[in-house]
PDB file of C-alpha atoms in Angstrom:
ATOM      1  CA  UNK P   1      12.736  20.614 -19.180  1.00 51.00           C
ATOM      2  CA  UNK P   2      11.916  20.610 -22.854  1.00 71.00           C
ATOM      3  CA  UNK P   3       7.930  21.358 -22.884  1.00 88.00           C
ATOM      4  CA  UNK P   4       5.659  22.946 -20.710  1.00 89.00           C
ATOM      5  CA  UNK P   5       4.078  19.501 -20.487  1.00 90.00           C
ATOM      6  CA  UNK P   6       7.004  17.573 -19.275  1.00 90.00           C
ATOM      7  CA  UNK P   7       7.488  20.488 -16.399  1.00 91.00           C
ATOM      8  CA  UNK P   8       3.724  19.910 -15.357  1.00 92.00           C
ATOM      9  CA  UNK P   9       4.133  16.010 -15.663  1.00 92.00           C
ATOM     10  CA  UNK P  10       6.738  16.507 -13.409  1.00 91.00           C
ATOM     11  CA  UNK P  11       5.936  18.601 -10.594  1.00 90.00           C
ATOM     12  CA  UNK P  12       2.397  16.520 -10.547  1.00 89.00           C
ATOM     13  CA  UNK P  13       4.273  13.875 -10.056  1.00 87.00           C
ATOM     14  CA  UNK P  14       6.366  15.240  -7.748  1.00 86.00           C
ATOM     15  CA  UNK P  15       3.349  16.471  -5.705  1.00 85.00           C
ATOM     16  CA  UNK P  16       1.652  12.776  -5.923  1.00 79.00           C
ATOM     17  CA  UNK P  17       4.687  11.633  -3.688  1.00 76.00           C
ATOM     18  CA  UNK P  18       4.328  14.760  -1.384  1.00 80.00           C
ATOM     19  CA  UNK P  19       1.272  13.411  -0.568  1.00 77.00           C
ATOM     20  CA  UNK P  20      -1.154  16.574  -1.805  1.00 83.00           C
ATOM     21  CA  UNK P  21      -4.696  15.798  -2.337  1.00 77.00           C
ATOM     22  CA  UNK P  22      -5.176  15.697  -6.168  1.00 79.00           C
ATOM     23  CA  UNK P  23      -7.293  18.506  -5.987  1.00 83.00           C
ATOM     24  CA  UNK P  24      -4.987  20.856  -4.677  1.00 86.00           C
ATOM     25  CA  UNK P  25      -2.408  19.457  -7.183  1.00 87.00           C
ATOM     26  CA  UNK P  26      -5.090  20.108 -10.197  1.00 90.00           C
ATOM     27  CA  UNK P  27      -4.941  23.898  -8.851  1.00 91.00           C
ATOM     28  CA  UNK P  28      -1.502  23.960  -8.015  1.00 92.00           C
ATOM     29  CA  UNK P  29      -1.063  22.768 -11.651  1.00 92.00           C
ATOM     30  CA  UNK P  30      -3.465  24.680 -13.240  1.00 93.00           C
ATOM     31  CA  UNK P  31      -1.250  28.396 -11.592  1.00 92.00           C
ATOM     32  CA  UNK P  32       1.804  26.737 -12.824  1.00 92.00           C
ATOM     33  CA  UNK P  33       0.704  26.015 -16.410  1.00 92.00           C
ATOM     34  CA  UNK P  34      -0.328  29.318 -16.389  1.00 92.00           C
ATOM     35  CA  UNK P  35       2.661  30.605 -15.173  1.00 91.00           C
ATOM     36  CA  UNK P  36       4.289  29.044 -17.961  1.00 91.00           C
ATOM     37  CA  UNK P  37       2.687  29.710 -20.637  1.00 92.00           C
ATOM     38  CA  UNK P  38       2.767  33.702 -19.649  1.00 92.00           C
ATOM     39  CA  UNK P  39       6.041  33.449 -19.899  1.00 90.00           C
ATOM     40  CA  UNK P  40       6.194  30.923 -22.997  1.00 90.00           C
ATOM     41  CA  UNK P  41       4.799  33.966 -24.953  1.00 90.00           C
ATOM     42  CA  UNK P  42       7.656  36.707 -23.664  1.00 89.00           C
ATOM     43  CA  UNK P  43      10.031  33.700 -25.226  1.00 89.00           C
ATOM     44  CA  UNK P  44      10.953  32.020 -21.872  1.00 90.00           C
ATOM     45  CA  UNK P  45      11.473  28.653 -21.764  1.00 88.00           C
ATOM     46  CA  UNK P  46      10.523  26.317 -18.735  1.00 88.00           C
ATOM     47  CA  UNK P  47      14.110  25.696 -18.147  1.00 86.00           C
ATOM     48  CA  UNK P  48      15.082  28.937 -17.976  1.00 87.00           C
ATOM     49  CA  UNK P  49      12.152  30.373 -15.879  1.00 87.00           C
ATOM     50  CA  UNK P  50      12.057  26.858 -13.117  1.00 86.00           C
ATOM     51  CA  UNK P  51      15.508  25.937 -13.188  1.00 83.00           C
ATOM     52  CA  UNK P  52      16.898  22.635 -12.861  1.00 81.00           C
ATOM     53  CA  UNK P  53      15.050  21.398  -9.835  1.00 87.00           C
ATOM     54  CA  UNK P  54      11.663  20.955 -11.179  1.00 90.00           C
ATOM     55  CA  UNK P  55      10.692  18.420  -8.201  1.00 89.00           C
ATOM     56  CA  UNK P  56      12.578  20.828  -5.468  1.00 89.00           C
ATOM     57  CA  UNK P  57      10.134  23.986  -6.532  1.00 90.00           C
ATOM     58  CA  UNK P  58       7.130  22.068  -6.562  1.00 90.00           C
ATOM     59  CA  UNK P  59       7.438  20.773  -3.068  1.00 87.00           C
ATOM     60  CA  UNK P  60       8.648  24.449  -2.352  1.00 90.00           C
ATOM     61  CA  UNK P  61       5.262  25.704  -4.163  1.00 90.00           C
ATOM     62  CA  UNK P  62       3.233  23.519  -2.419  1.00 88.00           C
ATOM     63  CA  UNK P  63       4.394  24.721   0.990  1.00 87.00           C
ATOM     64  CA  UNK P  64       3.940  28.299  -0.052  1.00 88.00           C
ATOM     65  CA  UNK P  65       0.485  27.517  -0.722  1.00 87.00           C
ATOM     66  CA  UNK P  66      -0.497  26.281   2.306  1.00 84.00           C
ATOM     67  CA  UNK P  67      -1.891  22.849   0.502  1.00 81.00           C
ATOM     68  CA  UNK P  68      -2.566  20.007   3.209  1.00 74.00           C
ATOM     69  CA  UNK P  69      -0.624  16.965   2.273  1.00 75.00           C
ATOM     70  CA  UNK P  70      -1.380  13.281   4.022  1.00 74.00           C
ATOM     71  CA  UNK P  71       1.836  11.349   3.893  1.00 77.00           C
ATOM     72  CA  UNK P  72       1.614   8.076   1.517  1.00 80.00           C
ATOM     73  CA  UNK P  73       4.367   6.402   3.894  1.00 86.00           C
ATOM     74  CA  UNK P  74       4.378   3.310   1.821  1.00 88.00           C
ATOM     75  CA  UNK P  75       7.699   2.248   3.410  1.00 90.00           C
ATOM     76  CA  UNK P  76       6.463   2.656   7.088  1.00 91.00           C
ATOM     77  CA  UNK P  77       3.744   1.437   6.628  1.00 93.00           C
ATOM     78  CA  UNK P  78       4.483  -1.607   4.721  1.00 93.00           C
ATOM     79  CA  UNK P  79       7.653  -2.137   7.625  1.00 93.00           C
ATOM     80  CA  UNK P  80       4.973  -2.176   9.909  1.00 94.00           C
ATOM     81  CA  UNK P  81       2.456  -4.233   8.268  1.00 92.00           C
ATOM     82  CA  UNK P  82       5.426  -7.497   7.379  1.00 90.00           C
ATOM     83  CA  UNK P  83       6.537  -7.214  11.364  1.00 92.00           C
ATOM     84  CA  UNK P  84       3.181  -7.668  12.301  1.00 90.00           C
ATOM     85  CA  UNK P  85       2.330 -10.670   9.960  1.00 86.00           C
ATOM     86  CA  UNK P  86       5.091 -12.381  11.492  1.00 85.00           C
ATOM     87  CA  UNK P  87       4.220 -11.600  14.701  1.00 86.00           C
ATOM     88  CA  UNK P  88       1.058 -12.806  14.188  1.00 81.00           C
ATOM     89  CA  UNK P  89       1.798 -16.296  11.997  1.00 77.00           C
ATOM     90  CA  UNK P  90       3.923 -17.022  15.355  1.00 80.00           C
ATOM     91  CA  UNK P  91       0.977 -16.966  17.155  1.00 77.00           C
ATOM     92  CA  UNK P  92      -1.110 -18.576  14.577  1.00 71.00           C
ATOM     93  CA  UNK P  93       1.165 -21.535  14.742  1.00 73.00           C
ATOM     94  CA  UNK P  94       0.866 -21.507  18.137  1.00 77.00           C
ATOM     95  CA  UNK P  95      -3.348 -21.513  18.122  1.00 70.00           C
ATOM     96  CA  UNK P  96      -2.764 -24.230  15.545  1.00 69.00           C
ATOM     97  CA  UNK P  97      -1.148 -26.333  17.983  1.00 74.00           C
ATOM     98  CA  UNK P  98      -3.228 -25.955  20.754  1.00 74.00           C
ATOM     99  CA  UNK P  99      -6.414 -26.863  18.754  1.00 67.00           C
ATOM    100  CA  UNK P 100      -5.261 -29.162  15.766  1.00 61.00           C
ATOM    101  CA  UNK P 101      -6.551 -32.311  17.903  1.00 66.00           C
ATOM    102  CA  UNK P 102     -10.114 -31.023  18.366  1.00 63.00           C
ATOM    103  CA  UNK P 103     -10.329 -29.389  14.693  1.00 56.00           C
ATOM    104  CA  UNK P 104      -8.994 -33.350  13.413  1.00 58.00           C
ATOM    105  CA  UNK P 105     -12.060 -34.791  15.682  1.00 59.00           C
ATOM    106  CA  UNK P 106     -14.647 -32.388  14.257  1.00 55.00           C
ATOM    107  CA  UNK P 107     -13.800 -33.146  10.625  1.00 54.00           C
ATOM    108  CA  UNK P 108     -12.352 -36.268  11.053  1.00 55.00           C
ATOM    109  CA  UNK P 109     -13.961 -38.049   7.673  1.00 51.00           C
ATOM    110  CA  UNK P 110     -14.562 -41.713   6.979  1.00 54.00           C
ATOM    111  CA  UNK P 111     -11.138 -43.421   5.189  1.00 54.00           C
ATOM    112  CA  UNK P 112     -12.591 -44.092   1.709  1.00 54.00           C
ATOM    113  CA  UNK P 113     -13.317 -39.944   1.651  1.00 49.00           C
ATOM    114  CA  UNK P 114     -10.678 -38.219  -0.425  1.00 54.00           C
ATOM    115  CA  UNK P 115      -9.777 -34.411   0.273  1.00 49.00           C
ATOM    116  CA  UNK P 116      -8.223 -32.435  -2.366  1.00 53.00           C
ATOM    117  CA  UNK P 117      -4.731 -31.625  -1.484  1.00 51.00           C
ATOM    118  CA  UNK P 118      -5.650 -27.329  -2.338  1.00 50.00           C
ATOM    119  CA  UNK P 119      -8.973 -27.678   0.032  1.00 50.00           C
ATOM    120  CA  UNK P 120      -7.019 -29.381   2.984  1.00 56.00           C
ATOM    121  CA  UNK P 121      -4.598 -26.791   2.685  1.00 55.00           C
ATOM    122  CA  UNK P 122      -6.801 -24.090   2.550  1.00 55.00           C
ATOM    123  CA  UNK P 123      -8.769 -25.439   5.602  1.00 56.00           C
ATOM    124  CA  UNK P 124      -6.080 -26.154   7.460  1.00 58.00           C
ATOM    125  CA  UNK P 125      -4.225 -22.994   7.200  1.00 58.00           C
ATOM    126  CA  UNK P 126      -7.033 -20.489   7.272  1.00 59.00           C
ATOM    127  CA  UNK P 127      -6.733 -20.110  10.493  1.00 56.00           C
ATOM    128  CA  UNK P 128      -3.542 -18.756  10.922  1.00 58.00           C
ATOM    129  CA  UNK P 129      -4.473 -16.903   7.830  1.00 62.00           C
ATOM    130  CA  UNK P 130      -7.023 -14.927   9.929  1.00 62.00           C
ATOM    131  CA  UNK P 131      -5.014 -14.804  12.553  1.00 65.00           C
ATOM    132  CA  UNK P 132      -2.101 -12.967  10.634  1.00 65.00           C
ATOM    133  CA  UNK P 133      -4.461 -10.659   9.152  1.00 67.00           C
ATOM    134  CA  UNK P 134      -6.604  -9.431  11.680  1.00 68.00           C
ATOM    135  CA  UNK P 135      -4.096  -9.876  14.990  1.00 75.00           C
ATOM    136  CA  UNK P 136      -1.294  -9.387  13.089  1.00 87.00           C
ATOM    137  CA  UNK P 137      -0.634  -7.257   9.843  1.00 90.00           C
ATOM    138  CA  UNK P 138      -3.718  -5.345  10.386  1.00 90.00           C
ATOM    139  CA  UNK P 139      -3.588  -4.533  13.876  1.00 90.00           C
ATOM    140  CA  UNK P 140      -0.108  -3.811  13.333  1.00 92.00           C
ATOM    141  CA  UNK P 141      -0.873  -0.636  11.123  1.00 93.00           C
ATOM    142  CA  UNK P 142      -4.259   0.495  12.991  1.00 91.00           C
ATOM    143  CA  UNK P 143      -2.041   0.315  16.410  1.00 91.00           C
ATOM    144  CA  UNK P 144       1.218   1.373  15.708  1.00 91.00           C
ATOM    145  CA  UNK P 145       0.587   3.628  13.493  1.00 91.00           C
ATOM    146  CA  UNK P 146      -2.272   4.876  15.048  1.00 87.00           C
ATOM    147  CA  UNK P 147      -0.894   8.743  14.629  1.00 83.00           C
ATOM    148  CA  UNK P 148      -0.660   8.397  10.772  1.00 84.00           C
ATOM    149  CA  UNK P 149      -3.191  10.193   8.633  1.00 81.00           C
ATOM    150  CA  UNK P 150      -5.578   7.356   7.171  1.00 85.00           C
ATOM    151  CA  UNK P 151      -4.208   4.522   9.472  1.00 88.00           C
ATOM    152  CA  UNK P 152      -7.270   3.084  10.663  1.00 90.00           C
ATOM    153  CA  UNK P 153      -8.829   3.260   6.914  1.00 90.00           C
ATOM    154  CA  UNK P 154      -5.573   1.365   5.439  1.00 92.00           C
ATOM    155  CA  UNK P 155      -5.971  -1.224   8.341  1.00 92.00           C
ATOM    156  CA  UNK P 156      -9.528  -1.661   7.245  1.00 92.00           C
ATOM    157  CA  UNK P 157      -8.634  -1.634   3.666  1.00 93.00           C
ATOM    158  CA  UNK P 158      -5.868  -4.447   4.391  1.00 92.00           C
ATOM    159  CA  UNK P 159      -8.309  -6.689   5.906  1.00 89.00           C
ATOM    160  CA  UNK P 160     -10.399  -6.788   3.215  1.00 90.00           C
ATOM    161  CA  UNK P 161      -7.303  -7.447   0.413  1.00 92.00           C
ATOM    162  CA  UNK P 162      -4.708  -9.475   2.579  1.00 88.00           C
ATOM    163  CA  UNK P 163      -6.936 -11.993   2.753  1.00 84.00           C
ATOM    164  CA  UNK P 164      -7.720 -11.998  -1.157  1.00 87.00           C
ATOM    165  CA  UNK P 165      -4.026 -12.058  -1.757  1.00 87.00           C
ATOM    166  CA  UNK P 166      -3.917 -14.922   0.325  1.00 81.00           C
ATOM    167  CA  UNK P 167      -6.346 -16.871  -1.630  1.00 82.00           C
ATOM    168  CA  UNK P 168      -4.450 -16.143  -5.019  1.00 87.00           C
ATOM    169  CA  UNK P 169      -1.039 -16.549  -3.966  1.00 85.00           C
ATOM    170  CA  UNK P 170      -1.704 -19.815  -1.987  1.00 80.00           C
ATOM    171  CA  UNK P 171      -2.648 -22.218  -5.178  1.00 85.00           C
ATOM    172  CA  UNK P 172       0.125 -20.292  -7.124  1.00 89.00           C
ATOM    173  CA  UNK P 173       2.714 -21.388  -3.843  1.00 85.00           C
ATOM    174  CA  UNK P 174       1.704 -25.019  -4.025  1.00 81.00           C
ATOM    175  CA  UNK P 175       1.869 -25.502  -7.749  1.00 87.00           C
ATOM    176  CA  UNK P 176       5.093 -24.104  -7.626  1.00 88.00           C
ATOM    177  CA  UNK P 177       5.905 -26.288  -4.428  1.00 83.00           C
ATOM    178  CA  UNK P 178       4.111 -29.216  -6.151  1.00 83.00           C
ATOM    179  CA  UNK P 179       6.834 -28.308  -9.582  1.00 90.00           C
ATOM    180  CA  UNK P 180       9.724 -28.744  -7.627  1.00 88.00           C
ATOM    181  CA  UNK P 181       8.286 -32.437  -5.883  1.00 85.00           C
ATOM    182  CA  UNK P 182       8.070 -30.151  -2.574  1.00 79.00           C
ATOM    183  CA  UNK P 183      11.855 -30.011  -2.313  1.00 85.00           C
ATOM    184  CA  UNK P 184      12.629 -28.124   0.660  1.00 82.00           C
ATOM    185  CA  UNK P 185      15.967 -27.050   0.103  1.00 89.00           C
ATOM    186  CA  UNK P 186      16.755 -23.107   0.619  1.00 88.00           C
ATOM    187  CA  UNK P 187      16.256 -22.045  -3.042  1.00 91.00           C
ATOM    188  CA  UNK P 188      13.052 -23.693  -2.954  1.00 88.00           C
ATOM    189  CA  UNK P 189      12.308 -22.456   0.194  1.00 87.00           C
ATOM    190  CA  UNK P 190      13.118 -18.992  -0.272  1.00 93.00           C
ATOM    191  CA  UNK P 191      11.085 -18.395  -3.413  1.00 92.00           C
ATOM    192  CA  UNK P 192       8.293 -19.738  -1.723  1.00 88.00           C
ATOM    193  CA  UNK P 193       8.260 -16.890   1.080  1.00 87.00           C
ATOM    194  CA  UNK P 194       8.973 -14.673  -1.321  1.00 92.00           C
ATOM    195  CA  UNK P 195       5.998 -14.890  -3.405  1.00 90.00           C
ATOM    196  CA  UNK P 196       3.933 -14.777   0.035  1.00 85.00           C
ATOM    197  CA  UNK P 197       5.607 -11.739   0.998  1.00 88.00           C
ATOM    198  CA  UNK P 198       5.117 -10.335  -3.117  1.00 92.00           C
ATOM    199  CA  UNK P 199       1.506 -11.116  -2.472  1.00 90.00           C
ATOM    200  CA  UNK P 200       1.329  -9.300   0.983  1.00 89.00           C
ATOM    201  CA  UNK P 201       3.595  -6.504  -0.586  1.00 92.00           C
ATOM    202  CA  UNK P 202       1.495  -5.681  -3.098  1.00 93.00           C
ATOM    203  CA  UNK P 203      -1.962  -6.481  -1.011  1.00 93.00           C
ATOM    204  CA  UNK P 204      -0.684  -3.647   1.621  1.00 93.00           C
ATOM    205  CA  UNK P 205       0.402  -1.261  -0.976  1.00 93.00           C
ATOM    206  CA  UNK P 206      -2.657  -1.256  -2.837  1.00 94.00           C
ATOM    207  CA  UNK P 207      -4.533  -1.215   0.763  1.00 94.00           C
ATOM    208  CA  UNK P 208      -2.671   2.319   1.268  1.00 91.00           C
ATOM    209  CA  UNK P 209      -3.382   3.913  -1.777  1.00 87.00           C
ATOM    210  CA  UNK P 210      -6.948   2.750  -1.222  1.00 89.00           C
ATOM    211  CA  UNK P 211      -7.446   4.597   1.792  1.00 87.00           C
ATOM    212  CA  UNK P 212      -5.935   7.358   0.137  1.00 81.00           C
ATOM    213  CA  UNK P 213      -7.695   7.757  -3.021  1.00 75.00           C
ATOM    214  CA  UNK P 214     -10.357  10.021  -1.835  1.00 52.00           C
ATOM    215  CA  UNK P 215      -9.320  11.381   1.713  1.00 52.00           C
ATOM    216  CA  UNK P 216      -9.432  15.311   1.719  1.00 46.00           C
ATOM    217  CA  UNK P 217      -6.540  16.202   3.967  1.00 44.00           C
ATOM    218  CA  UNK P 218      -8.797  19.276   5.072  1.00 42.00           C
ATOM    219  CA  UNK P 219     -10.558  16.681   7.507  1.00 39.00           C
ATOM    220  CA  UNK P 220      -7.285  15.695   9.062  1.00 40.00           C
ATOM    221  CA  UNK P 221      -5.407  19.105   9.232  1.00 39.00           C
ATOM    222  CA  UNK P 222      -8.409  21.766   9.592  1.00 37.00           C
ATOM    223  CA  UNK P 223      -6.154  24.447   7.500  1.00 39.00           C
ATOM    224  CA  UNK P 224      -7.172  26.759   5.694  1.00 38.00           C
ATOM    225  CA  UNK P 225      -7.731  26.597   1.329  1.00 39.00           C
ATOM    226  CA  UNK P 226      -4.698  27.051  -0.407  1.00 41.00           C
ATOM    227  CA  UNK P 227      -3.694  30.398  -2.368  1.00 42.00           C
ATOM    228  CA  UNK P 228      -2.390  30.422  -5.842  1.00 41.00           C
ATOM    229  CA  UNK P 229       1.297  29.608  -5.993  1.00 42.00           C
ATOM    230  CA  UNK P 230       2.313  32.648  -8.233  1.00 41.00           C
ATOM    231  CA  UNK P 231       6.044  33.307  -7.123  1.00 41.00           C
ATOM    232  CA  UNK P 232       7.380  31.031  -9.274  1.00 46.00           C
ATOM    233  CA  UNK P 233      10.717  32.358 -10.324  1.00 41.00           C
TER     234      UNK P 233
END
């Protein structure tokens, strides 16, 4: 760790995926770069006074201090938020079937009336679109992981940009679809599902850090204020 700098840039970083609230991590860094430069001006470096594991002390720092973390659980919650989807286009397809034949006799139009190939689409999947979002990815998170700090606001954060990610990943699907002459073989087939999963990916991702951007941990934990992490060696 050349720089006092780089060993702050790295423990914040470190304390980002810990999951402490950025204020805590402003004070946590705030000891530490004073810490630092104390001993900066008895001619210590950073190296020699935090070691090699720069990542392992601030994690250990942060538990001396008592900070409240909220987990980001990006992976569980991301797990949880793809099972559900599919859960919940199987049961879209399955509403779809049982009222396609009244939804064709509402808006059946005159022959000489031409539909846009994008708007048809759009129409007639939208649907299952709401049904994956709200029955399944959604409730998904708010449900299952009903025990996890800032479930219910990433749920309510995911309905509002699952369903924009729908809207700009579905024209960018069918003019890649529409490229290929709609070939369905499994090449094809695969990079088509995986831009819809890219899209939900990134949709549920953003969704969690979201929810997270301003939540004060004190509300979920009820611990005390942190103390000033000053055992450093």
């Amino acid at each position: 760790m050349d720089t006092i700098d780089d060993a702050i840039a790295t423990a914040e970083a470190e304390w980002r995926a810990y999951g402490v609230h950025r204020s805590d991590a402003a004070t946590l860094a705030a000891d530490l770069r004073s810490e630092l430069e104390s001993a900066a001006a008895d001619g210590i470096t950073p190296a020699q006074l935090l070691g090699g594991d720069v990542r392992g002390l601030a994690r250990r720092l942060a538990d001396e201090a008592g900070v409240r973390r909220t987990p980001r659980a990006y992976g569980r919650v991301l797990r949880t938020a793809l099972v559900g989807a599919l859960l919940g286009a199987a049961l879209g397809y399955l509403v779809l079937l049982a009222v396609y034949p009244a939804m064709v006799r509402l808006v059946d139009l005159p022959r000489d009336v031409e539909v846009p190939i994008l708007l048809a689409v759009l129409l007639y999947y939208g649907g299952a679109a709401a049904v994956v979002v709200v029955v399944g990815a959604v409730a998904a998170v708010r449900v299952h992981l009903r025990d996890l700090p800032g479930a219910r606001s990433t749920g309510n954060a995911m309905s509002l940009l699952l369903p924009l990610a729908g809207v700009v990943v579905t024209p960018i699907t069918i003019g890649f679809a529409r490229s290929t002459g709609y070939s369905d073989s499994g090449p094809v087939v695969l990079a088509e599902v995986a831009l819809v999963v890219a899209a939900v990916t990134g949709a549920v991702v953003l969704a969690r850090r979201w929810a997270l951007r301003d939540r004060d941990p004190r509300a979920i934990t009820g611990t005390a204020e942190p103390g000033s992490p000053r055992a450093v060696a």
